[in-house]
Rosetta silent file (secondary structure, phi, psi, omega in degrees, C-alpha in Angstrom):
SEQUENCE: MNHHTPRFGAIIIGDEILSGKRQDGHLSKVISLLAERGLALSWAEYLGDERPQIAATLKRTMARKDVVFCFGGIGATPDDQTRQSAAEAAGLAIARHPGAVAEIEARFGESAYPKRVLMADFPAGAALIPNPVNRVPGFSLAQHYFMPGFPEMAWPMTAWILDTHYAHLHHQQKITESSILVFDAGESQLLDLMGDITRTYPALKLFSLPRLDTRRTIELGVKGNTEQVHSAMQHIQAALETAGYPWQTVDQA
SCORE:     score description
SCORE:     0.000 S_00000001
   1 L     0.000  145.284 -179.153   18.757    9.552   -2.092 S_00000001
   2 L   -85.871 -179.807 -173.329   20.247    7.587   -4.932 S_00000001
   3 L   -70.931   -9.683  177.828   18.679    6.926   -8.307 S_00000001
   4 L   -87.886  -11.681 -176.814   17.099    3.681   -7.068 S_00000001
   5 L   -97.482  121.914  179.469   15.032    5.478   -4.422 S_00000001
   6 L   -70.870  162.394  172.322   11.739    7.017   -5.610 S_00000001
   7 L   -79.777  139.849  176.777   10.566   10.417   -4.514 S_00000001
   8 E  -105.358  135.069  178.676    7.926   10.386   -1.800 S_00000001
   9 E  -132.626  166.915  177.976    5.093   12.886   -1.859 S_00000001
  10 E  -136.337  138.569  173.947    1.920   13.650    0.072 S_00000001
  11 E  -124.144  120.729  179.811   -1.427   15.025   -1.038 S_00000001
  12 E  -109.073  120.816 -170.000   -3.812   16.191    1.696 S_00000001
  13 E  -116.333  134.411  173.957   -7.362   16.624    0.442 S_00000001
  14 L   152.751  126.965  175.978  -10.311   18.364    2.073 S_00000001
  15 H   -59.707  -31.587 -177.744  -12.113   21.685    2.111 S_00000001
  16 H   -64.808  -26.268  176.171  -12.137   21.461    5.910 S_00000001
  17 H   -74.916  -44.668 -176.659   -8.325   21.767    5.922 S_00000001
  18 H   -71.036  -28.229  179.927   -8.274   24.768    3.599 S_00000001
  19 H   -83.979  -14.257 -178.166  -11.061   26.536    5.499 S_00000001
  20 L    88.961    3.673  177.979   -9.380   25.997    8.847 S_00000001
  21 L   -66.447  -30.836  174.906  -12.215   23.929   10.330 S_00000001
  22 L  -130.763  145.148  177.816   -9.693   21.157   10.910 S_00000001
  23 L   -93.750  135.109 -179.919   -5.953   21.365   11.411 S_00000001
  24 L   -76.896  133.830  172.493   -3.797   19.056    9.311 S_00000001
  25 L  -119.392   -3.975 -175.454   -1.564   16.593   11.107 S_00000001
  26 H   -66.131  -40.028 -174.965   -0.805   14.335    8.158 S_00000001
  27 H   -59.903  -52.029 -177.928    2.181   16.281    6.850 S_00000001
  28 H   -64.971  -34.299 -179.048    4.220   16.144   10.040 S_00000001
  29 H   -70.526  -41.264  177.840    3.285   12.495   10.621 S_00000001
  30 H   -62.081  -43.134  177.240    4.333   11.379    7.129 S_00000001
  31 H   -56.977  -44.276 -179.473    7.651   13.165    7.576 S_00000001
  32 H   -65.855  -45.760 -179.147    8.114   11.337   10.887 S_00000001
  33 H   -62.776  -39.054  177.714    7.124    7.895    9.534 S_00000001
  34 H   -67.848  -45.596 -177.594    9.525    8.272    6.615 S_00000001
  35 H   -61.124  -36.251  178.517   12.367    9.552    8.807 S_00000001
  36 L   -60.886  -21.191 -177.029   12.016    6.548   11.129 S_00000001
  37 L  -110.822   15.088  178.443   12.837    4.399    8.110 S_00000001
  38 L    73.461   25.403 -178.797   15.688    6.481    6.740 S_00000001
  39 L  -119.996  170.858 -177.215   13.509    8.077    4.068 S_00000001
  40 L  -143.278  150.560  177.103   12.407   11.641    3.364 S_00000001
  41 E   -84.038  131.695 -178.996    9.433   13.503    1.947 S_00000001
  42 E   -93.563  -30.697 -177.550   10.184   15.367   -1.288 S_00000001
  43 E  -161.998  163.688  176.474    6.980   17.382   -1.689 S_00000001
  44 E  -151.096  149.107  177.586    3.446   17.930   -0.427 S_00000001
  45 E  -137.742  147.299  173.209    0.284   19.562   -1.771 S_00000001
  46 E  -111.428  134.802 -179.019   -3.037   20.594   -0.252 S_00000001
  47 E  -133.148  148.906  171.473   -6.208   20.343   -2.343 S_00000001
  48 L   -83.944  178.673 -178.972   -9.865   21.098   -1.832 S_00000001
  49 L   -83.297   61.841 -179.869  -12.693   18.716   -2.660 S_00000001
  50 L  -119.565  112.474 -172.743  -12.758   19.730   -6.309 S_00000001
  51 H   -56.849  -46.406 -179.510  -12.772   16.817   -8.712 S_00000001
  52 H   -59.953  -40.989 -179.416  -11.127   18.555  -11.715 S_00000001
  53 H   -68.131  -42.346  179.372   -8.270   19.844   -9.569 S_00000001
  54 H   -64.026  -45.234 -178.402   -7.736   16.511   -7.812 S_00000001
  55 H   -63.128  -42.949 -179.797   -7.828   14.586  -11.098 S_00000001
  56 H   -64.784  -40.361  179.046   -5.377   16.970  -12.800 S_00000001
  57 H   -64.600  -45.523 -179.586   -2.984   16.795   -9.846 S_00000001
  58 H   -65.633  -37.473  177.657   -3.091   12.996   -9.732 S_00000001
  59 H   -61.488  -40.597  179.716   -2.570   12.707  -13.473 S_00000001
  60 H   -67.592  -45.352 -176.452    0.544   14.861  -13.141 S_00000001
  61 H   -73.990  -31.467  175.755    1.966   12.981  -10.150 S_00000001
  62 H   -65.014  -34.671  179.694    1.192    9.552  -11.612 S_00000001
  63 H   -67.445  -24.717 -179.750    3.193   10.476  -14.703 S_00000001
  64 H   -83.648  -12.026  179.931    6.232   11.176  -12.487 S_00000001
  65 L    63.872   28.088  173.448    6.092    7.692  -10.930 S_00000001
  66 L   -74.344  160.799  169.403    6.482    9.119   -7.438 S_00000001
  67 E   -92.191  121.122 -170.052    5.274    7.251   -4.373 S_00000001
  68 E  -128.297  129.606  174.941    2.396    9.370   -3.099 S_00000001
  69 E   -99.755  120.970 -177.021    0.351    9.185    0.094 S_00000001
  70 E  -113.695  126.222 -176.401   -3.110   10.697   -0.388 S_00000001
  71 E  -116.776  125.342  171.383   -5.257   11.533    2.623 S_00000001
  72 L   103.373  153.072  170.918   -8.971   12.286    2.582 S_00000001
  73 L    81.344   19.396 -178.595  -11.996   12.198    0.332 S_00000001
  74 L  -105.967   13.492  175.637  -12.466    8.442   -0.139 S_00000001
  75 L   -77.630 -166.746 -175.398  -15.831    8.207    1.601 S_00000001
  76 L  -112.234    6.512  179.211  -19.213    7.935   -0.121 S_00000001
  77 L   -80.864  160.479 -175.015  -20.684   11.379    0.607 S_00000001
  78 L   -58.930  -26.159 -179.276  -21.111   13.901   -2.234 S_00000001
  79 L   -82.734   -6.381  177.427  -18.162   15.995   -1.072 S_00000001
  80 L   -89.234  111.837 -172.413  -15.804   13.001   -1.311 S_00000001
  81 L  -117.931    1.533 -169.436  -14.292   13.161   -4.792 S_00000001
  82 H   -70.794  -42.001 -179.079  -10.979   11.318   -4.483 S_00000001
  83 H   -61.126  -46.578  179.901  -11.990    7.861   -5.715 S_00000001
  84 H   -67.200  -36.595  179.677  -13.608    9.239   -8.853 S_00000001
  85 H   -66.396  -39.487  178.746  -10.735   11.659   -9.423 S_00000001
  86 H   -64.451  -41.501  177.750   -8.164    8.857   -9.203 S_00000001
  87 H   -62.612  -43.110  179.328  -10.087    6.805  -11.753 S_00000001
  88 H   -63.363  -42.696 -179.019  -10.301    9.781  -14.074 S_00000001
  89 H   -62.417  -35.673 -177.808   -6.591   10.529  -13.725 S_00000001
  90 H   -92.512   -1.639 -179.301   -5.692    6.940  -14.611 S_00000001
  91 L    69.104   36.804 -176.522   -8.259    6.617  -17.397 S_00000001
  92 L  -119.557  158.193  173.410  -10.122    3.846  -15.573 S_00000001
  93 L   -84.516  160.881  171.373  -13.711    3.048  -14.779 S_00000001
  94 E   -84.591  133.223 -179.710  -15.051    2.762  -11.236 S_00000001
  95 E  -138.710  148.063  178.919  -15.684   -0.851  -10.252 S_00000001
  96 E   -77.732  124.796 -175.990  -16.844   -2.531   -7.059 S_00000001
  97 L   -87.992  118.759 -177.695  -13.909   -4.366   -5.464 S_00000001
  98 H   -58.111  -38.950  179.660  -14.921   -7.824   -4.165 S_00000001
  99 H   -65.738  -38.321  177.542  -12.270   -7.768   -1.451 S_00000001
 100 H   -68.491  -38.705  175.997  -13.447   -4.396   -0.201 S_00000001
 101 H   -58.352  -45.705 -179.348  -17.040   -5.616   -0.220 S_00000001
 102 H   -60.702  -41.103  179.193  -16.020   -8.595    1.915 S_00000001
 103 H   -65.680  -43.657 -178.369  -14.266   -6.340    4.433 S_00000001
 104 H   -67.836  -39.726  177.355  -17.221   -3.956    4.685 S_00000001
 105 H   -64.748  -40.386 -179.704  -19.691   -6.833    5.015 S_00000001
 106 H   -64.025  -31.720 -179.127  -17.539   -8.422    7.722 S_00000001
 107 H   -83.747  -40.853 -169.931  -17.568   -5.169    9.666 S_00000001
 108 H  -113.324   -9.305 -179.663  -21.156   -4.007    9.175 S_00000001
 109 H    61.878 -137.953 -177.716  -23.152   -7.098    8.188 S_00000001
 110 H   -64.790  -25.246 -179.514  -26.507   -6.356    6.595 S_00000001
 111 H   -74.157   -0.584  172.747  -26.147   -2.653    7.375 S_00000001
 112 H   -66.313  -20.992 -177.788  -23.393   -2.519    4.763 S_00000001
 113 L  -111.174  143.664    6.028  -26.242   -2.113    2.275 S_00000001
 114 L   -98.811   -1.822 -168.777  -27.220   -0.034    0.486 S_00000001
 115 L  -100.960  -47.763 -174.944  -24.885    2.851    1.383 S_00000001
 116 H   -60.919  -31.604 -177.874  -21.717    1.728    3.160 S_00000001
 117 H   -65.239  -15.791  176.539  -20.880   -0.682    0.342 S_00000001
 118 H   -61.395  -23.577  179.155  -20.417    2.335   -1.915 S_00000001
 119 H   -76.155    2.618  173.103  -17.018    2.725   -0.237 S_00000001
 120 H   -97.569    3.806  179.249  -15.950   -0.467   -2.049 S_00000001
 121 E   -89.600  108.654 -176.427  -16.178    1.302   -5.423 S_00000001
 122 E  -124.398  168.051  170.928  -12.599    1.957   -6.543 S_00000001
 123 E   -56.210  137.693 -176.757  -10.782    2.510   -9.854 S_00000001
 124 L   -55.581  131.242  178.754  -10.789   -0.801  -11.710 S_00000001
 125 L    88.498   -0.192 -179.974   -7.755   -2.894  -10.821 S_00000001
 126 L   -66.866  150.124  174.748   -6.912   -1.006   -7.629 S_00000001
 127 E   -97.964  158.768 -175.949   -5.304   -2.918   -4.747 S_00000001
 128 E   -92.955  148.839  170.973   -6.526   -2.717   -1.170 S_00000001
 129 E  -115.187  116.639 -176.842   -4.917   -1.073    1.854 S_00000001
 130 L   -65.776  140.483  179.183   -6.134   -2.718    5.078 S_00000001
 131 L  -107.930  112.301 -174.525   -7.758   -0.463    7.638 S_00000001
 132 L   -76.336   -6.830 -174.793   -7.023   -1.667   11.189 S_00000001
 133 L   -94.682  -55.623 -177.496   -9.734    0.467   12.776 S_00000001
 134 L  -128.130    7.904  174.317  -13.039   -0.265   11.015 S_00000001
 135 L    71.882    1.835  174.607  -12.002   -2.577    8.137 S_00000001
 136 L   -81.795  109.402 -168.834  -13.163   -0.146    5.431 S_00000001
 137 L   -76.767  158.645  163.685  -10.077   -0.323    3.195 S_00000001
 138 E   -90.130 -170.609 -179.612   -8.197    2.286    1.297 S_00000001
 139 E  -146.145  159.163  177.573   -6.813    1.567   -2.152 S_00000001
 140 E  -127.227  150.033 -177.778   -3.651    1.927   -4.172 S_00000001
 141 E  -159.305  125.336  175.646   -3.075    2.694   -7.816 S_00000001
 142 L    53.387   47.394  179.975    0.115    3.576   -9.697 S_00000001
 143 L    60.037   21.128  172.029    2.173    3.888   -6.483 S_00000001
 144 E  -109.281  133.522 -173.259   -0.445    6.269   -5.105 S_00000001
 145 E  -119.640  115.132 -171.991   -1.971    5.236   -1.782 S_00000001
 146 E  -104.193  121.857 -173.994   -5.416    6.575   -0.940 S_00000001
 147 E  -132.323  162.484  177.645   -6.467    6.610    2.697 S_00000001
 148 L   -63.533  164.413  176.356   -9.159    8.198    4.870 S_00000001
 149 L   -79.037  -13.965 -178.735   -8.648   11.621    6.355 S_00000001
 150 L   -71.236  119.274 -177.712   -8.980   10.231    9.900 S_00000001
 151 H   -57.112  -39.406 -176.276   -5.476   10.148   11.436 S_00000001
 152 H   -64.853  -20.149  174.339   -6.199    7.119   13.636 S_00000001
 153 H   -94.683  -48.547 -170.820   -6.853    5.135   10.456 S_00000001
 154 H   -66.920  -35.732 -173.453   -4.508    6.765    7.966 S_00000001
 155 H   -72.033  -44.851  173.704   -1.315    6.738   10.017 S_00000001
 156 H   -66.198  -28.486  175.996   -1.136    2.998   10.742 S_00000001
 157 H   -66.663  -40.729  177.757   -2.136    2.409    7.114 S_00000001
 158 H   -63.404  -43.434  178.141    0.789    4.566    5.985 S_00000001
 159 H   -61.537  -40.666  178.784    3.173    2.634    8.229 S_00000001
 160 H   -61.896  -41.710  179.051    1.836   -0.644    6.788 S_00000001
 161 H   -60.692  -48.908 -178.181    2.465    0.610    3.243 S_00000001
 162 H   -62.689  -39.025 -176.662    6.039    1.590    4.025 S_00000001
 163 H   -82.496  -24.157 -178.922    6.803   -1.683    5.784 S_00000001
 164 H   -89.027  -43.332 -172.400    5.010   -3.924    3.279 S_00000001
 165 H  -104.072  -19.355 -173.330    5.928   -2.370   -0.064 S_00000001
 166 L  -130.153   22.738  178.641    9.064   -0.323    0.592 S_00000001
 167 H   -60.180  -29.800 -179.483   10.988   -2.179    3.287 S_00000001
 168 H   -67.853  -13.437  179.476   13.814   -2.691    0.786 S_00000001
 169 H   -96.531  -10.285 -175.140   14.363    1.073    0.775 S_00000001
 170 L   -63.349  131.684  173.334   14.613    1.499    4.529 S_00000001
 171 L    52.040   40.749  176.169   17.911    2.928    5.737 S_00000001
 172 L   -63.034  -38.636  177.099   19.611    2.528    2.356 S_00000001
 173 L  -147.360  152.498 -178.868   21.944    5.306    3.282 S_00000001
 174 L   -81.742  120.675  179.932   22.497    7.458    6.321 S_00000001
 175 E   -98.632  129.460 -178.476   21.086   10.926    5.798 S_00000001
 176 E  -123.935  145.586  172.572   22.631   13.736    7.821 S_00000001
 177 E  -122.132  134.708  179.483   21.764   17.391    8.182 S_00000001
 178 E  -141.748  142.552  179.996   24.290   19.941    9.407 S_00000001
 179 E  -151.801  163.661  176.116   24.172   23.716    9.614 S_00000001
 180 E  -134.991  163.106  173.473   25.864   26.738   11.123 S_00000001
 181 E   -98.636  125.993  178.476   24.829   30.291   11.936 S_00000001
 182 E  -106.350  130.107 -175.966   26.514   32.929    9.792 S_00000001
 183 E  -108.719  150.590  172.185   26.598   36.472   11.184 S_00000001
 184 L    65.048   27.193  177.918   26.807   39.906    9.572 S_00000001
 185 L  -138.544  139.645  173.368   26.104   38.607    6.067 S_00000001
 186 L   -92.430  165.272 -179.895   23.041   38.746    3.845 S_00000001
 187 H   -60.413  -35.467 -179.360   22.020   35.973    1.492 S_00000001
 188 H   -62.354  -31.712  179.611   23.108   38.041   -1.504 S_00000001
 189 H   -76.209  -14.802 -178.250   26.641   38.134   -0.117 S_00000001
 190 H  -107.904    3.486 -176.034   26.692   34.336    0.182 S_00000001
 191 H   -60.673  -41.233 -179.601   25.199   33.484   -3.204 S_00000001
 192 H   -63.139  -41.739  177.982   28.551   32.703   -4.835 S_00000001
 193 H   -63.624  -43.889  179.471   29.453   30.357   -1.987 S_00000001
 194 H   -61.297  -43.373  178.284   26.050   28.661   -2.187 S_00000001
 195 H   -62.190  -39.347  178.697   26.417   28.199   -5.926 S_00000001
 196 H   -62.725  -41.433 -179.605   29.873   26.730   -5.453 S_00000001
 197 H   -66.182  -45.575 -178.300   28.521   24.229   -2.903 S_00000001
 198 H   -66.063  -32.036  176.742   25.606   23.102   -5.072 S_00000001
 199 H   -74.164  -38.702 -176.921   27.927   22.601   -8.051 S_00000001
 200 H   -76.286  -31.921 -177.785   30.558   20.758   -6.031 S_00000001
 201 L  -127.178   69.600 -174.640   28.073   18.592   -4.131 S_00000001
 202 L   -64.065  -20.496 -179.143   25.082   18.120   -6.478 S_00000001
 203 L   -80.918  -13.763 -179.525   23.677   15.212   -4.451 S_00000001
 204 L   -90.174  156.272  172.435   23.251   17.380   -1.345 S_00000001
 205 E  -104.509  119.505  178.509   20.391   19.736   -0.551 S_00000001
 206 E   -93.476  143.098  175.112   21.566   23.167    0.531 S_00000001
 207 E  -135.850  147.022  179.560   19.364   25.419    2.643 S_00000001
 208 E  -134.198  117.347 -174.306   19.630   29.043    3.687 S_00000001
 209 E  -124.730   98.077  176.899   17.298   30.332    6.405 S_00000001
 210 E   -64.396  147.546  177.641   17.583   34.017    7.377 S_00000001
 211 E  -116.030  136.106  175.725   16.645   34.870   10.943 S_00000001
 212 L   -84.086  101.954 -175.174   14.945   38.067   12.001 S_00000001
 213 L  -141.957  174.449  178.328   17.200   39.090   14.839 S_00000001
 214 L   -68.351  -19.765  178.574   19.027   42.146   16.142 S_00000001
 215 L  -120.714  137.987  178.931   22.070   40.879   14.249 S_00000001
 216 L   -58.615  119.199 -173.859   22.042   39.763   10.624 S_00000001
 217 E  -138.880  136.106  176.424   21.971   35.980   10.902 S_00000001
 218 E  -131.233  129.840  169.757   21.571   33.167    8.405 S_00000001
 219 E   -86.627  116.674 -175.999   21.347   29.478    9.165 S_00000001
 220 E  -119.762  128.123 -177.620   23.296   27.858    6.342 S_00000001
 221 E  -162.275 -178.266 -179.637   23.537   24.123    5.927 S_00000001
 222 E  -139.964  159.811  179.530   23.270   20.996    3.814 S_00000001
 223 E  -138.618  137.890  177.944   21.484   17.657    3.986 S_00000001
 224 E   155.879 -149.822  179.534   22.372   14.306    2.441 S_00000001
 225 E   -56.244  134.856 -171.878   25.013   11.595    2.603 S_00000001
 226 H   -56.961  -46.849 -177.906   26.978   11.854    5.839 S_00000001
 227 H   -63.615  -43.366 -179.495   30.458   11.927    4.305 S_00000001
 228 H   -68.343  -35.727  177.304   29.512   14.536    1.714 S_00000001
 229 H   -61.585  -44.773  179.563   27.776   16.661    4.341 S_00000001
 230 H   -60.472  -44.371 -179.721   30.936   16.691    6.465 S_00000001
 231 H   -65.474  -42.913 -178.581   33.065   17.680    3.476 S_00000001
 232 H   -64.837  -39.410 -179.758   30.633   20.384    2.339 S_00000001
 233 H   -67.886  -35.302  174.378   30.443   21.943    5.795 S_00000001
 234 H   -63.464  -40.529  177.804   34.243   22.113    5.982 S_00000001
 235 H   -59.958  -47.159 -178.326   34.183   23.807    2.571 S_00000001
 236 H   -63.690  -46.398 -177.388   31.584   26.335    3.789 S_00000001
 237 H   -64.150  -40.641  179.090   33.398   27.104    7.020 S_00000001
 238 H   -64.294  -40.720 -179.554   36.738   27.620    5.282 S_00000001
 239 H   -66.847  -38.055  178.749   35.138   29.968    2.745 S_00000001
 240 H   -66.710  -40.536  178.911   33.442   32.003    5.474 S_00000001
 241 H   -65.636  -38.400  177.366   36.671   32.368    7.416 S_00000001
 242 H   -64.141  -38.474 -178.879   38.467   33.517    4.277 S_00000001
 243 H   -80.166  -11.977  176.861   35.711   36.081    3.631 S_00000001
 244 L    87.182   17.591  178.362   35.803   37.266    7.233 S_00000001
 245 L   -92.856  125.618  177.889   32.244   36.354    8.237 S_00000001
 246 L   -71.885  149.990  179.710   31.895   35.053   11.813 S_00000001
 247 E  -150.552  163.312  173.107   29.962   31.831   12.318 S_00000001
 248 E  -153.960  159.101  179.990   29.139   29.276   14.976 S_00000001
 249 E   -69.715  154.424 -177.312   27.418   25.925   15.102 S_00000001
 250 H   -62.254  -35.625 -178.183   23.676   25.931   15.693 S_00000001
 251 H   -62.254  -25.057 -177.914   24.093   23.959   18.942 S_00000001
 252 H   -87.222   -8.171 -175.101   26.107   26.807   20.410 S_00000001
 253 L   -78.462    0.000    0.000   23.479   29.446   19.660 S_00000001
């Protein structure tokens, strides 16, 4: 990605994820939604429902100006700490959002009170994220997008965010990944080559993935701009042939 494209991150919040009571599907889905639009996820973190930890993490990520998708913890039960943590991280008070109140009232009528309306209390100045399932909105603040933990709600909300706020970033450049299998070499024997590649092609991401097999095998490759990937892979293959290490493309394995 070039310097005009922000980094995208994901924060998945919930004790139920860390305890194993529920399996996370958000990470793989965010990766997929970004990839469909020519974008990529730069990082992800998992957090429990602990307000100090959530607030400290959000304060750190807000300072980096990343675009961050946050899943979970925006309900009104005592274990939901995300709304308050976001306000604390941004140094804001919690305020009832009139637009969120209207959505909740439209969905639940008189039964919105006195409890459901608590889900309209967001950090002051937050913007709304429409919820296509039950109309209880998420909110955004400082390029952080806070959504429910329910996949059927959060995933269309994430797609809406990408298409509404970041359509100008879609498919800015074609990202390619290419790799080969290198045999009879350990990572330590390829470190000089890897260093040479990262210095020569600083915009690419190099990866080295050893395989536990009967034969020493490493999947070695790069990801980034298509032209640079092609050049880097030619560089790698020529260096391996000079060093005498056999290799083959992953498709042939």
